[in-house]
Backbone as a ProteinNet text record, in pm:
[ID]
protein_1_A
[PRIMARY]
XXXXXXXXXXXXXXXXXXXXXXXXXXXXXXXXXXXXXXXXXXXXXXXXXXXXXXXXXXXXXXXXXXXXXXXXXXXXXXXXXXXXXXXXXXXXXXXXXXXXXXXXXXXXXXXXXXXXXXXXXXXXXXXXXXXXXXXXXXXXXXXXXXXXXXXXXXXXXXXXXXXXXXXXXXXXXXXXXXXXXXXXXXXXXXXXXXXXXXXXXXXXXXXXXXXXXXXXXXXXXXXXXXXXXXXXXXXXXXXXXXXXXXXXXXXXXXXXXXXXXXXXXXXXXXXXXXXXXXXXXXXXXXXXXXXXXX
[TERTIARY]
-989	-1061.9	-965.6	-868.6	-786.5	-705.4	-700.8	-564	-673.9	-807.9	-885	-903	-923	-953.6	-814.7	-719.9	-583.7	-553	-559.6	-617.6	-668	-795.9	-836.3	-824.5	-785.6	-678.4	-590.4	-497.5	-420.9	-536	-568.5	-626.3	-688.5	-712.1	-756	-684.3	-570.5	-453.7	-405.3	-400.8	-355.1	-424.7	-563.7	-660.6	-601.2	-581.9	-526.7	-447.6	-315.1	-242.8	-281.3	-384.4	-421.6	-509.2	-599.3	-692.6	-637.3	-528.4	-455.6	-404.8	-398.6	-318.6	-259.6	-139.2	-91.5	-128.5	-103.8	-157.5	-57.8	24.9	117.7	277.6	360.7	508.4	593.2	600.1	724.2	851.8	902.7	1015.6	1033.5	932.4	945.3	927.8	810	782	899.6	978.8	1115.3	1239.7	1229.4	1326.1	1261	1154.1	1126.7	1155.8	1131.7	1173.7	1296.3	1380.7	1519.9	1602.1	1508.9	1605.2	1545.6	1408.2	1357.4	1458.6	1497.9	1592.3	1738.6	1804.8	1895.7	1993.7	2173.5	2207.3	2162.5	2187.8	2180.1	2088.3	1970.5	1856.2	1917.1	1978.7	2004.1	1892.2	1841.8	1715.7	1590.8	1624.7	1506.9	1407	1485.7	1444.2	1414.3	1258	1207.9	1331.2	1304	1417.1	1531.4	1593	1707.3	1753.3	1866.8	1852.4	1807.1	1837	1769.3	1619	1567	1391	1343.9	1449.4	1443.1	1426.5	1563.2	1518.1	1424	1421.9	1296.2	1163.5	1168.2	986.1	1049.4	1134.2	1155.6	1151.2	1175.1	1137.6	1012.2	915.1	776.8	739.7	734	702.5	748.7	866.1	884	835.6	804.1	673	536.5	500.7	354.6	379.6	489.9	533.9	508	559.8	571.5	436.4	340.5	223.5	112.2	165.9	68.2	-28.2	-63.5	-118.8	-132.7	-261.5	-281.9	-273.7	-302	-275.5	-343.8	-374.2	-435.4	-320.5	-220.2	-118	-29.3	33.6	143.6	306	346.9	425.8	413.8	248.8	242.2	290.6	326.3	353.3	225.5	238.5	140.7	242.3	273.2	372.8	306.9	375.2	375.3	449.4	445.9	479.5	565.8	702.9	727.1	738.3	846.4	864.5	893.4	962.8	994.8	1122.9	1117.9	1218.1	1266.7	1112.9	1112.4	1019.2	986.2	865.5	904.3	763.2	732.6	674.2	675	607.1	530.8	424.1	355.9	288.5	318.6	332.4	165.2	140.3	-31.3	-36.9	-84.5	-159.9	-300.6	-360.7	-478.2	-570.5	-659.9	-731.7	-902.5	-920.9	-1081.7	-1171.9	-1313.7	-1372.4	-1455.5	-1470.3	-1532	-1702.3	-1738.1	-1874.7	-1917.1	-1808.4	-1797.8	-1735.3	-1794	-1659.1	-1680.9	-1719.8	-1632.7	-1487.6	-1462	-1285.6	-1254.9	-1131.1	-1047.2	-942.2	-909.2	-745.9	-695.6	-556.8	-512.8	-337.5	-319.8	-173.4	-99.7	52.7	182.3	277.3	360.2	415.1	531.4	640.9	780.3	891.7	872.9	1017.6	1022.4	1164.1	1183.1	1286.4	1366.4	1409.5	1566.9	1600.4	1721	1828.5	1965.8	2131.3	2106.7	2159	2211.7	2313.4	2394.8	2524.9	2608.9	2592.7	2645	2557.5	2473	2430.3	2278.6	2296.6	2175.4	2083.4	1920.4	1827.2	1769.6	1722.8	1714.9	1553.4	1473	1326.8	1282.1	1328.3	1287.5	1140.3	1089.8	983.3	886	926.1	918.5	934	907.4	806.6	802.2	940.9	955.6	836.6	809.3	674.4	597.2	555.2	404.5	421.8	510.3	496.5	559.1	636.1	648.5	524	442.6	342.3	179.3	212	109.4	164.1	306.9	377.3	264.7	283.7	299.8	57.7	0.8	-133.5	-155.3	-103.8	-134.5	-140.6	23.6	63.3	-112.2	-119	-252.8	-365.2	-406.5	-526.2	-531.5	-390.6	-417.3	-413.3	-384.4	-450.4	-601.8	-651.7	-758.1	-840.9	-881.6	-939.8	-1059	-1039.6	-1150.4	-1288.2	-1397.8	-1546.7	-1540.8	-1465.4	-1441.5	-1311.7	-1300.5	-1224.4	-1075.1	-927.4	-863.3	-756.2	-746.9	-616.2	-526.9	-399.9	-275.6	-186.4	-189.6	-57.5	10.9	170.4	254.6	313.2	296.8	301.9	450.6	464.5	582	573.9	656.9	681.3	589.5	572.1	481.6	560.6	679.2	782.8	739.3	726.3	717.3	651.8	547.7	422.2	310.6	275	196.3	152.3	279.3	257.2	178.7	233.1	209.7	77.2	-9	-148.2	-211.3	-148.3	-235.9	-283.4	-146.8	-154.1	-279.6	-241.9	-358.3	-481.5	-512.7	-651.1	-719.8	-603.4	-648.6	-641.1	-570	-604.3	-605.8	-725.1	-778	-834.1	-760.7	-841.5	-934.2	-1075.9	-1204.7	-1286.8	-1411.3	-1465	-1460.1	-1422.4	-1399	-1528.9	-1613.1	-1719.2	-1735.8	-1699.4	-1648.4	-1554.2	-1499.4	-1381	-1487.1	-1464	-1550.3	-1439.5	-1376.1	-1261.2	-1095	-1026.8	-875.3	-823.8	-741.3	-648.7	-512	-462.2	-315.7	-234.5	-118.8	-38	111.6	125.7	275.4	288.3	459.3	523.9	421.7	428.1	379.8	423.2	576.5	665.9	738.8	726	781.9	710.1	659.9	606.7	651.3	724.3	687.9	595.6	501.6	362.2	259	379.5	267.4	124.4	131.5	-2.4	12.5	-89.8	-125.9	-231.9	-264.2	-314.9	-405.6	-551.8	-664.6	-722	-677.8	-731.4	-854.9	-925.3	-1007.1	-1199.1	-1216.6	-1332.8	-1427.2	-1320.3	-1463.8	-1493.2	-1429.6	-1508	-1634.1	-1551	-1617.8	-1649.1	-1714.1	-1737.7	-1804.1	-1858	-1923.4	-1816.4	-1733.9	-1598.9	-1570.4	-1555.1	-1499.7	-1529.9	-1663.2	-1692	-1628.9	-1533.2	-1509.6	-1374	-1321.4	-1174.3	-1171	-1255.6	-1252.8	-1291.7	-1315.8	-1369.6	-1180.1	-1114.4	-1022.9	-866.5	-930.5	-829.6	-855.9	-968.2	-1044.1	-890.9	-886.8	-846.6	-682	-632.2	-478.9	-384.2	-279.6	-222.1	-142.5	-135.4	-139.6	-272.6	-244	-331.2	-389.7	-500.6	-555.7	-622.1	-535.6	-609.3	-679.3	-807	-884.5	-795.9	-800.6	-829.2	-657.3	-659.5	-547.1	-613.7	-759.4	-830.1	-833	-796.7	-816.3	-928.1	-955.7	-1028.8	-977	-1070.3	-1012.5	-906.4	-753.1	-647.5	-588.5	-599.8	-545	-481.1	-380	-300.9	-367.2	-382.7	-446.9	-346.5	-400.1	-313	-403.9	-542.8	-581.8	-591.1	-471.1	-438.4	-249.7	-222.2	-59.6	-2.9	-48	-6.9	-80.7	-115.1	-113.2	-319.4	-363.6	-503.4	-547.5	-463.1	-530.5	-574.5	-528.9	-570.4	-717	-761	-883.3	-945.5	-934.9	-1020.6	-1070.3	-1028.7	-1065.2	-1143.5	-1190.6	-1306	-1385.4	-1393.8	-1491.7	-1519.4	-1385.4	-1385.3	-1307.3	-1378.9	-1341.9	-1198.9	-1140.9	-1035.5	-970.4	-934.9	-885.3	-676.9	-651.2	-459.8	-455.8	-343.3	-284.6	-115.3	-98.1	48.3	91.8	192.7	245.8	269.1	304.6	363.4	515.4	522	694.5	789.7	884.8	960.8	1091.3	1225.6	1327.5	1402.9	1389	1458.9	1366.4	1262.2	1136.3	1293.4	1261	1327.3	1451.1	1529.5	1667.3	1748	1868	1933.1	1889.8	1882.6	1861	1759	1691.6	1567.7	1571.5	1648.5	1676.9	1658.7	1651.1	1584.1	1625.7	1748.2	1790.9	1655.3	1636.5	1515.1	1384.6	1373.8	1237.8	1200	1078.7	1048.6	945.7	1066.6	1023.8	887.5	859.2	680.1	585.3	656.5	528.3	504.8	562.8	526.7	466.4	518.6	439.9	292.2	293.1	156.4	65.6	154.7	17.4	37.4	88.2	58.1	-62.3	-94.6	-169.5	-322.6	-294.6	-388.7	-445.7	-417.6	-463.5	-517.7	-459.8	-517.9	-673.2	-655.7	-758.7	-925	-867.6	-957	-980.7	-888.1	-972.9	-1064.7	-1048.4	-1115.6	-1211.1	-1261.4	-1402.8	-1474.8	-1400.6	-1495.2	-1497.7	-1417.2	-1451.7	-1572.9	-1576.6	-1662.3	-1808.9	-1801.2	-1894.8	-2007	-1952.3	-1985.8	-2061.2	-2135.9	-2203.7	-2130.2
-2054.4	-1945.5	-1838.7	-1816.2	-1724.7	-1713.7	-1864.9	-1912.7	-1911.1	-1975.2	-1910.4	-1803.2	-1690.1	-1571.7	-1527	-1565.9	-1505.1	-1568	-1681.3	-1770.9	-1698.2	-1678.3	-1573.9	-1419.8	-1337.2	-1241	-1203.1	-1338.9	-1348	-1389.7	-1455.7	-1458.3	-1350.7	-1256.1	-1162.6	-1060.8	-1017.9	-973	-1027.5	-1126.1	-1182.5	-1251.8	-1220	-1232.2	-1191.6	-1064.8	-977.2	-1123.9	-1112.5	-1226.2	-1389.8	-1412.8	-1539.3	-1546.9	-1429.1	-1416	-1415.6	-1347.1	-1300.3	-1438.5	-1421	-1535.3	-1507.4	-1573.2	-1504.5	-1566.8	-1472.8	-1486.5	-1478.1	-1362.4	-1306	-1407	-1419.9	-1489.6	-1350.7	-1408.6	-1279.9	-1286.6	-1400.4	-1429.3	-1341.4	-1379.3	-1296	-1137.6	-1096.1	-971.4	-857.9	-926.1	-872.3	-856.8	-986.3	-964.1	-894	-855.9	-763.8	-619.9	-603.6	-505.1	-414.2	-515.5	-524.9	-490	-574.9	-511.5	-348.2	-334.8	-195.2	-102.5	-102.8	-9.3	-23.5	-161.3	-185	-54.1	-43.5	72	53.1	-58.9	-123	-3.9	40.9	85	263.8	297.4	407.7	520.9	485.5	586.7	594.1	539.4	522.4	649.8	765.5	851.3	848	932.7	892	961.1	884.3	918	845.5	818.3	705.7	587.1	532.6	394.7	280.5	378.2	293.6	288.4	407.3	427.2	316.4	261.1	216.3	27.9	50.5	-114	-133.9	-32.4	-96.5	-136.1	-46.8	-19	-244	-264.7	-384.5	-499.4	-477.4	-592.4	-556.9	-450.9	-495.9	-560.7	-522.2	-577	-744.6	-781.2	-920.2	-1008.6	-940.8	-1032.4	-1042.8	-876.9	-930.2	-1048.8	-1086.7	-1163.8	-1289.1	-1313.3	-1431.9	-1469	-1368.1	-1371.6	-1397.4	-1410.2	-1405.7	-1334.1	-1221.4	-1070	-1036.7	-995	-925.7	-756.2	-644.4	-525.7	-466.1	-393.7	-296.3	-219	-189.7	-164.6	-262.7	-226.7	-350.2	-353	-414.9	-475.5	-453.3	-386.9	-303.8	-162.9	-110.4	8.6	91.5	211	347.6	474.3	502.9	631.2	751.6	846.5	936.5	1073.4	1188.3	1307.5	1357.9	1398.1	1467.9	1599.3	1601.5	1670	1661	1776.9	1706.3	1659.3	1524.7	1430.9	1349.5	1412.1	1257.8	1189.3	1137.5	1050.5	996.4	917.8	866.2	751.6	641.3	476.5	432.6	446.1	375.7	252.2	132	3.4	-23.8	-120.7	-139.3	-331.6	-342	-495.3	-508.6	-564.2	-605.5	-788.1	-746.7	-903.7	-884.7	-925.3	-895.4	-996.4	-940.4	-995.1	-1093.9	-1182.2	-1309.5	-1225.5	-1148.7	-1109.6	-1015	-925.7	-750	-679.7	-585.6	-526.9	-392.9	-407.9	-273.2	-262.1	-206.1	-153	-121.6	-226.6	-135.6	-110	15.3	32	56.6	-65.5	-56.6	-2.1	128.9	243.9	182.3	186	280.7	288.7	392.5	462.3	413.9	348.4	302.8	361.8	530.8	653.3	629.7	733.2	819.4	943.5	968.3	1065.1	1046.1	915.2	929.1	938.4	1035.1	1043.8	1219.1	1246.1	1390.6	1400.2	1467.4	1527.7	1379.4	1282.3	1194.1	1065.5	1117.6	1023	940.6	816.3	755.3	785.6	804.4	803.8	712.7	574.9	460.9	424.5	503.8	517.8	385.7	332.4	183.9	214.3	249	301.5	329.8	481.5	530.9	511.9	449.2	354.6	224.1	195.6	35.2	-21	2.1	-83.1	-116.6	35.5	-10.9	-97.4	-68.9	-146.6	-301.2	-324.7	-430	-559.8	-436.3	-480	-470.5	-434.8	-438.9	-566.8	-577.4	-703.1	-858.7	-819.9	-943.9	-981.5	-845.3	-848.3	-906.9	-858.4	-928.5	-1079.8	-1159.5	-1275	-1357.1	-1280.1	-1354.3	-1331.6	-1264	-1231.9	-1293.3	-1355.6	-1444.9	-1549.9	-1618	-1743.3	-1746.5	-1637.3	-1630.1	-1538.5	-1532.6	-1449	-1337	-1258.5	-1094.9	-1145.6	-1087.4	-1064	-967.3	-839.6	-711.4	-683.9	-656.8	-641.8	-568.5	-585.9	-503.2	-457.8	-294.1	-265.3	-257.3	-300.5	-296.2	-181.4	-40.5	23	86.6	32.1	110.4	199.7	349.9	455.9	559.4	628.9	672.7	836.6	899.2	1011.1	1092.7	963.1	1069	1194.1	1169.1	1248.7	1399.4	1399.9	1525.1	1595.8	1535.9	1614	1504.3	1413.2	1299	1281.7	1335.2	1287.9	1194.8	1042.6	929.8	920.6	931.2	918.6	1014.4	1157.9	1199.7	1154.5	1063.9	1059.1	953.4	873.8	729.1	791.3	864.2	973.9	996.6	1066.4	1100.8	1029.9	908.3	810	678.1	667.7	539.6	446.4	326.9	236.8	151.2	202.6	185.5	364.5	325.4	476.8	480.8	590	638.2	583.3	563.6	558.9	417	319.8	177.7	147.4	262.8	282.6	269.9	177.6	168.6	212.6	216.9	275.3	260.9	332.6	349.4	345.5	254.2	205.7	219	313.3	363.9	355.4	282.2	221.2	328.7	436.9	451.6	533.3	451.9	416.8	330.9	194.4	117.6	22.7	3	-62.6	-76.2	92.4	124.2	183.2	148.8	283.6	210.8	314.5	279.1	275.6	332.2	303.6	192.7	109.3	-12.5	38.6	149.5	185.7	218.5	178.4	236.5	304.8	428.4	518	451.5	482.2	441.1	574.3	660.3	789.3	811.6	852.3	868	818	774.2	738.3	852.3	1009.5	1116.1	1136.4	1170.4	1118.8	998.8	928.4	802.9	717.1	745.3	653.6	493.7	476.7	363.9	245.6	283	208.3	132.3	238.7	224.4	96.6	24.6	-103.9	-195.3	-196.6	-314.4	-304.9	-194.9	-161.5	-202.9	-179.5	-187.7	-294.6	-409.8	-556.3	-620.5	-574.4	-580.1	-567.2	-446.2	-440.9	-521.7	-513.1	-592.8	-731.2	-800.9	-939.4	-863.5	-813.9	-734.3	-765.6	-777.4	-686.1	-553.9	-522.5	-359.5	-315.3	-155.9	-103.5	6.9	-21.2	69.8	199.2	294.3	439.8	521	615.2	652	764	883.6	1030	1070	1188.6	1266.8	1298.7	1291.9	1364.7	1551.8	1578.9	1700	1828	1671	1736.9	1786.2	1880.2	1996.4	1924.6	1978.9	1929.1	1802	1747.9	1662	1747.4	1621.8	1659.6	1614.3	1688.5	1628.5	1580.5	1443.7	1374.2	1329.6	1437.1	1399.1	1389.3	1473	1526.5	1478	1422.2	1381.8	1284.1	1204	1072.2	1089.8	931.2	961.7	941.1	921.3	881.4	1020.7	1132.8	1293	1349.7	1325.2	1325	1232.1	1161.3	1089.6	1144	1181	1257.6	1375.6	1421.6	1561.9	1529.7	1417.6	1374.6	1347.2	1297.8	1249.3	1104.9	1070.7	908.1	840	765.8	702.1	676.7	717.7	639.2	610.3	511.2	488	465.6	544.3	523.1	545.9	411.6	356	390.9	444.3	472.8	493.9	539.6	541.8	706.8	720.4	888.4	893.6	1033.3	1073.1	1009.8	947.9	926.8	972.1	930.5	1062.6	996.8	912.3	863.3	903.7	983.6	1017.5	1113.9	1076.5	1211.1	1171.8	1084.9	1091.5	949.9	952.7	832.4	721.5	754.5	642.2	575.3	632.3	540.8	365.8	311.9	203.2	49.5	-79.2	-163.2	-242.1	-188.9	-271.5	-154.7	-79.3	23.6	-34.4	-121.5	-151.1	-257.3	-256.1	-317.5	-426.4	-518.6	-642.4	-741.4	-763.3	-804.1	-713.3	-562.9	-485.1	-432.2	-467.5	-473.9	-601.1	-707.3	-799.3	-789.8	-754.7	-782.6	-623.5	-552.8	-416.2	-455.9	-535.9	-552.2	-677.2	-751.5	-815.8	-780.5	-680.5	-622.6	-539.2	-509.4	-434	-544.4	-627.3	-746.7	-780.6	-805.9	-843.5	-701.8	-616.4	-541.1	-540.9	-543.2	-547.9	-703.1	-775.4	-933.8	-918.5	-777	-761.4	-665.1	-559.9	-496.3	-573.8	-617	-715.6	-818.8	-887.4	-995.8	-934.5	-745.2	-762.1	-639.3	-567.4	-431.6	-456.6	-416.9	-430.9	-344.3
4166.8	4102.7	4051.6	4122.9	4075.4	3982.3	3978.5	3853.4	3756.7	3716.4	3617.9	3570.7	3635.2	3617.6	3533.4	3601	3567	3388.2	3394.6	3266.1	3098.9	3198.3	3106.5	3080	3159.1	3152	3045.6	3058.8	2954.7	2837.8	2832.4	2679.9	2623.2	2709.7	2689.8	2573	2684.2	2621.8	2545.5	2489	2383.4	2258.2	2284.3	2181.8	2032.9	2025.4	1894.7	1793.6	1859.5	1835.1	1780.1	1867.2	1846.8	1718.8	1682.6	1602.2	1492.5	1492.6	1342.7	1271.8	1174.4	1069.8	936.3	924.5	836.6	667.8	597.6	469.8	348.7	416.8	255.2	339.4	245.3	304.9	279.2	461.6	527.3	420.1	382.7	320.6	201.7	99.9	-18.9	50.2	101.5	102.4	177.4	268.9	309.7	200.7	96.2	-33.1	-130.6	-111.4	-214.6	-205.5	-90.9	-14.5	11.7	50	55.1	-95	-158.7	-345.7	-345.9	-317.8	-397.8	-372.7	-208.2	-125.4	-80.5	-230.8	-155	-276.4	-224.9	-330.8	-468.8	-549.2	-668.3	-702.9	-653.5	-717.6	-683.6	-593.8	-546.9	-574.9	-500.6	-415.3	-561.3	-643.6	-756	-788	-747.8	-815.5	-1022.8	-1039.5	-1147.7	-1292.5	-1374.7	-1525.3	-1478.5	-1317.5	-1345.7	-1381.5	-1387.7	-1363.7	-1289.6	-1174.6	-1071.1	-1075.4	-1105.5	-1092.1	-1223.5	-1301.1	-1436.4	-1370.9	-1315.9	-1241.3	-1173.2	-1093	-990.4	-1077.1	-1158.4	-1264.9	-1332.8	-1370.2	-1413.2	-1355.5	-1209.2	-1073.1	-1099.3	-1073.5	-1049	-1182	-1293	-1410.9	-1426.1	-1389.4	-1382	-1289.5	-1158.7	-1062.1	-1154.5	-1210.2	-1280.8	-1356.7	-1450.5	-1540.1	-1499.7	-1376.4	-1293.9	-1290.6	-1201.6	-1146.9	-1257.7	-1366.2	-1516.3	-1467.9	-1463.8	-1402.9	-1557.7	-1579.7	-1731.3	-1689.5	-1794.8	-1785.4	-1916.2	-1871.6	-2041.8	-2084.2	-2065.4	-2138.2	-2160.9	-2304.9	-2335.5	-2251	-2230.7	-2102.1	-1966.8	-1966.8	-1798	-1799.1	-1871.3	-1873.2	-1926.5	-1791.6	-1842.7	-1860.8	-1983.7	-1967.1	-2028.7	-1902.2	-1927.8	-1929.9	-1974.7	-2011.3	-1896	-1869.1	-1757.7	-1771.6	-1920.6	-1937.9	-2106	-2160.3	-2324.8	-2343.5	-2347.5	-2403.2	-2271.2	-2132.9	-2014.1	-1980.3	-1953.4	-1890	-1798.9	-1730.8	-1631.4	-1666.9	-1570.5	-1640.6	-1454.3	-1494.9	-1413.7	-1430.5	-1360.9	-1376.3	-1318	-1411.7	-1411.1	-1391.2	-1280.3	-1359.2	-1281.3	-1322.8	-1345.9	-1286.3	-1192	-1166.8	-1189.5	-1295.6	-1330.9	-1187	-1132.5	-1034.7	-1109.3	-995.5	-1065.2	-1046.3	-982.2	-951.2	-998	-1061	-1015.5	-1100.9	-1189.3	-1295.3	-1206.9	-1121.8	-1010.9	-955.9	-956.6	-968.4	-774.1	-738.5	-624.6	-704.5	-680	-696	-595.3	-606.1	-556.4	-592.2	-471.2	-552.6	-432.3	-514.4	-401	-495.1	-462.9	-559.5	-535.7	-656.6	-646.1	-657.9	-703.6	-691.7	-528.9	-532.4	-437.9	-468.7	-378.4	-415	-478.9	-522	-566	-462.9	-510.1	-444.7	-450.9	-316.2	-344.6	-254.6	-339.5	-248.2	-187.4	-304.6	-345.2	-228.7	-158	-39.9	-129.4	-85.4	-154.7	-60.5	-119.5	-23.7	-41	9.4	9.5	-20.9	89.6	67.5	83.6	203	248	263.9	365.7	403.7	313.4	269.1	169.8	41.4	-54.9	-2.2	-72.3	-82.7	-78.9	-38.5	94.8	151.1	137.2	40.6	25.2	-157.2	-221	-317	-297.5	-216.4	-196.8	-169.6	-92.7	-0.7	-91.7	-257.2	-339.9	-407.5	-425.7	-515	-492.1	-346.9	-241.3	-230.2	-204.1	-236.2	-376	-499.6	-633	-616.9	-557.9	-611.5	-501	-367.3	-299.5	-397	-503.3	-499	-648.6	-685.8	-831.7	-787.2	-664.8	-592.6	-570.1	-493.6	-400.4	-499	-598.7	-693.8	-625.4	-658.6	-555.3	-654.7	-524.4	-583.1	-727.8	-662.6	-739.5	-836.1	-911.8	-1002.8	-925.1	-906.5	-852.1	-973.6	-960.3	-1026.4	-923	-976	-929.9	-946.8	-883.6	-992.2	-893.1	-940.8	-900.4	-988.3	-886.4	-952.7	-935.2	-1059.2	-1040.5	-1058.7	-976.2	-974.9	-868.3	-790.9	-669	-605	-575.8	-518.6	-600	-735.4	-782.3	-842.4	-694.5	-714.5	-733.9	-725	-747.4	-924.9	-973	-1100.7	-1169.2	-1164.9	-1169.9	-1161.7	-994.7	-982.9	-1088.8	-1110.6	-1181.7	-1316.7	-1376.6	-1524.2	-1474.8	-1419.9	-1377.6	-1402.1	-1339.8	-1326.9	-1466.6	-1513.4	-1685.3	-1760.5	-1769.8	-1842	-1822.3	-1721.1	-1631.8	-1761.2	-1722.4	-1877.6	-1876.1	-1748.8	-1732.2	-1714.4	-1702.8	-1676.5	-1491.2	-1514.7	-1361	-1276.2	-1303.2	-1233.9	-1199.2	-1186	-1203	-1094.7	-1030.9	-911.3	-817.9	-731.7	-589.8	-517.9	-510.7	-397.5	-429	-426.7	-356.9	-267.4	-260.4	-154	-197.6	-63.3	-140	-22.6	-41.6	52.6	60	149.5	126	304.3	296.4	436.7	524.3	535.8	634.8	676.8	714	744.7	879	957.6	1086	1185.4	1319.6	1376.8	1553.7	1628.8	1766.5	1830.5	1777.1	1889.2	1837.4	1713.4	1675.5	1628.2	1540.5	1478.3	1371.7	1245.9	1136.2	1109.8	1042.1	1015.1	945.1	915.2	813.5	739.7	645.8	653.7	546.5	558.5	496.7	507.3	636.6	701.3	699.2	724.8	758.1	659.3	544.6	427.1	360.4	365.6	359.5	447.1	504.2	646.9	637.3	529.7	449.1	446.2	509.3	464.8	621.9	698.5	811.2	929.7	904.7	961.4	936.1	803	717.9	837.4	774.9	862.9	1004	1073.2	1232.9	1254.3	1185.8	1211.4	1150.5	1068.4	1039.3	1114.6	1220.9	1274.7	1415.4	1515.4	1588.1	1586.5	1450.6	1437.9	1433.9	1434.5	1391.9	1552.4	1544.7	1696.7	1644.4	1546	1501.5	1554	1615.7	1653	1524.9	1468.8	1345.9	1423.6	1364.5	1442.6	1304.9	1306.4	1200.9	1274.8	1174.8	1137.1	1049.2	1077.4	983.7	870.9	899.1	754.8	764.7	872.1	872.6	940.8	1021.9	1118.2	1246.2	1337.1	1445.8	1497.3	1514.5	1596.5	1559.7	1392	1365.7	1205.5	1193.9	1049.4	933.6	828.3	731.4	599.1	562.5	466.8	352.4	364.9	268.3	116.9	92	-29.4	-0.8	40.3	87.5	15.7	-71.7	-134.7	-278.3	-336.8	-462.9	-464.3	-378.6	-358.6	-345.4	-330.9	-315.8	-507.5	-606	-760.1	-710.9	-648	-650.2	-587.5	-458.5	-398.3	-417.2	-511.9	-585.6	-659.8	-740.1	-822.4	-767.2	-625.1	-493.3	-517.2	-525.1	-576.8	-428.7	-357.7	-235.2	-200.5	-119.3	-89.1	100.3	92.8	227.9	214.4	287.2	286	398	400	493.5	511.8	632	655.2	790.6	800	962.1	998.2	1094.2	1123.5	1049.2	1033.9	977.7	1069	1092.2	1178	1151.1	1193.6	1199.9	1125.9	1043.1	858	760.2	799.7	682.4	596.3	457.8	340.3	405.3	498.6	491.9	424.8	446	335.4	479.4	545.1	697.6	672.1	600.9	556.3	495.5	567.1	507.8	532.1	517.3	482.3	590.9	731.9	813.2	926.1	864.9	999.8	1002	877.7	911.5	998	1060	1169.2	1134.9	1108.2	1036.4	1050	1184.9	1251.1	1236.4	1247.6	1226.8	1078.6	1004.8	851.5	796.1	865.8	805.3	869.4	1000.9	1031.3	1020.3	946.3	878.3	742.3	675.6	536.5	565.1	654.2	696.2	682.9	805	813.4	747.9	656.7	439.7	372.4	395.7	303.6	354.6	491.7	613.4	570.8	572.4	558.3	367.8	278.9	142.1	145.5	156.8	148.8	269.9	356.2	390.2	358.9	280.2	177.1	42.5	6.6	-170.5	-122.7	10.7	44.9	79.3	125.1	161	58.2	12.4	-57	-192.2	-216.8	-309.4	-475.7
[MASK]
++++++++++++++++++++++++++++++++++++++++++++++++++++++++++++++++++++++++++++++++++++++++++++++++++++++++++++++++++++++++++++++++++++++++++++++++++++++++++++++++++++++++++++++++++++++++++++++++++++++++++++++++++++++++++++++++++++++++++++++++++++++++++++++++++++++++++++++++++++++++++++++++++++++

């Protein structure tokens, strides 16, 4: 009896694990990764060269991915300043059911070299665009109910530029957006948790998520919306230009940790199982709101 009990115990504890399965390949999504933040790109701050390559890796996966786009080569540019711009990279998977819209953001700047030190912005957010690269190439296999945009956006660093231009010149009617999903830093955390923000808002959402994470061994924690005694991030990324229209969104990320904004931020820090299995668990939760939402 005891060795039963004990039996199941363990399965207990190890349910999470067993449930999960993997979907996206660790392989690519670590080399994708690895280029966004390696020097070559040096910290890909927006108007550089580097911010210039990186915008050209994502554009040559859409290429790969035969990914269509309402702009011509994937490019959305815009205004920075006079005589700069910004290019936010667009692609596109029409729903076989649904000309309702997810977008899906993460933004591919960072902050560039200063004081000759590269800031690498593994985290930050290599991750999360790596980790949109890697959602596209599944979801032109596995085709969505709902229509998904793809954009990686540029110039969040200064000031959420990028999302905003997206905003103003979205190339459906806004009202067609069932939700935003915006991915930035979700690559590292010691306490093995990712953030889900945006439930007290939208709480309509939040079943999909928690049946999502249920199957995860990442632990999915709700709040940082800004309620009593928590931090609010609801305006912190590039999904805050959306939420000001009262257009849904859920972002996903980790806490600051002590390479946040530094050159340490880099592609040997990230914590290689627990990125693959929270980029997992994003996927896990869009394919039960696309499966289940009207």
């Amino acid at each position: 009896m005891k060795t039963i009990t004990y039996f199941f115990l363990l399965l207990f504890c190890y349910l999470p694990s067993l449930t999960w399965s993997q979907k996206i390949d660790k392989q690519t999504l670590l080399q994708d990764v690895q280029y966004l933040s390696s020097d070559k790109l040096a910290g890909r701050a927006t108007t550089t060269e580097g911010n210039e390559l990186a915008a050209n890796y994502i554009i040559s996966r859409f290429e790969e991915l035969e990914i269509t786009s309402q702009y011509p080569d994937y490019i959305q540019h815009f205004t920075l300043s006079e005589g700069t711009e910004g290019r936010n990279i667009i692609g596109f998977i029409p729903g076989t059911s649904s000309s309702q819209i997810i977008l899906l953001m993460a933004h591919y700047d960072h902050l560039g070299k200063k004081d000759g030190k590269i800031y690498h912005g593994a985290d930050d957010n290599a991750s999360g665009t790596a980790t949109l690269l890697n959602l596209a190439a599944y979801f032109m296999e596995n085709k969505p109910s709902h229509s998904i945009l793809f954009a990686a956006t540029d110039a969040e660093e200064m000031g959420l530029l990028g999302a905003k231009a997206l905003l103003h010149d979205f190339p459906f009617p806004l009202k067609q957006i069932k939700l935003v999903v915006n991915m930035d830093m979700i690559s590292r955390s010691e306490e093995n948790t990712l953030y889900a923000v945006g439930t007290t808002f939208y709480p309509q959402f939040k079943r999909y998520l928690e049946k999502a994470g249920k199957r995860s061994p990442v632990e999915l924690v709700f709040g940082n919306d800004g309620g009593k005694g928590e931090l609010d991030w609801t305006n912190a990324s590039d999904h805050g230009p959306f939420h000001k229209k009262e257009i849904p969104f859920i972002y996903f990320g980790v806490a600051d940790h002590a390479d946040y904004h530094k050159p340490t931020d880099t592609f040997e820090n990230i914590q290689q199982t627990f990125y693959l299995q929270a980029s997992e668990l994003i996927l896990n939760a869009l394919l039960e709101i696309d499966a289940t939402i009207e």
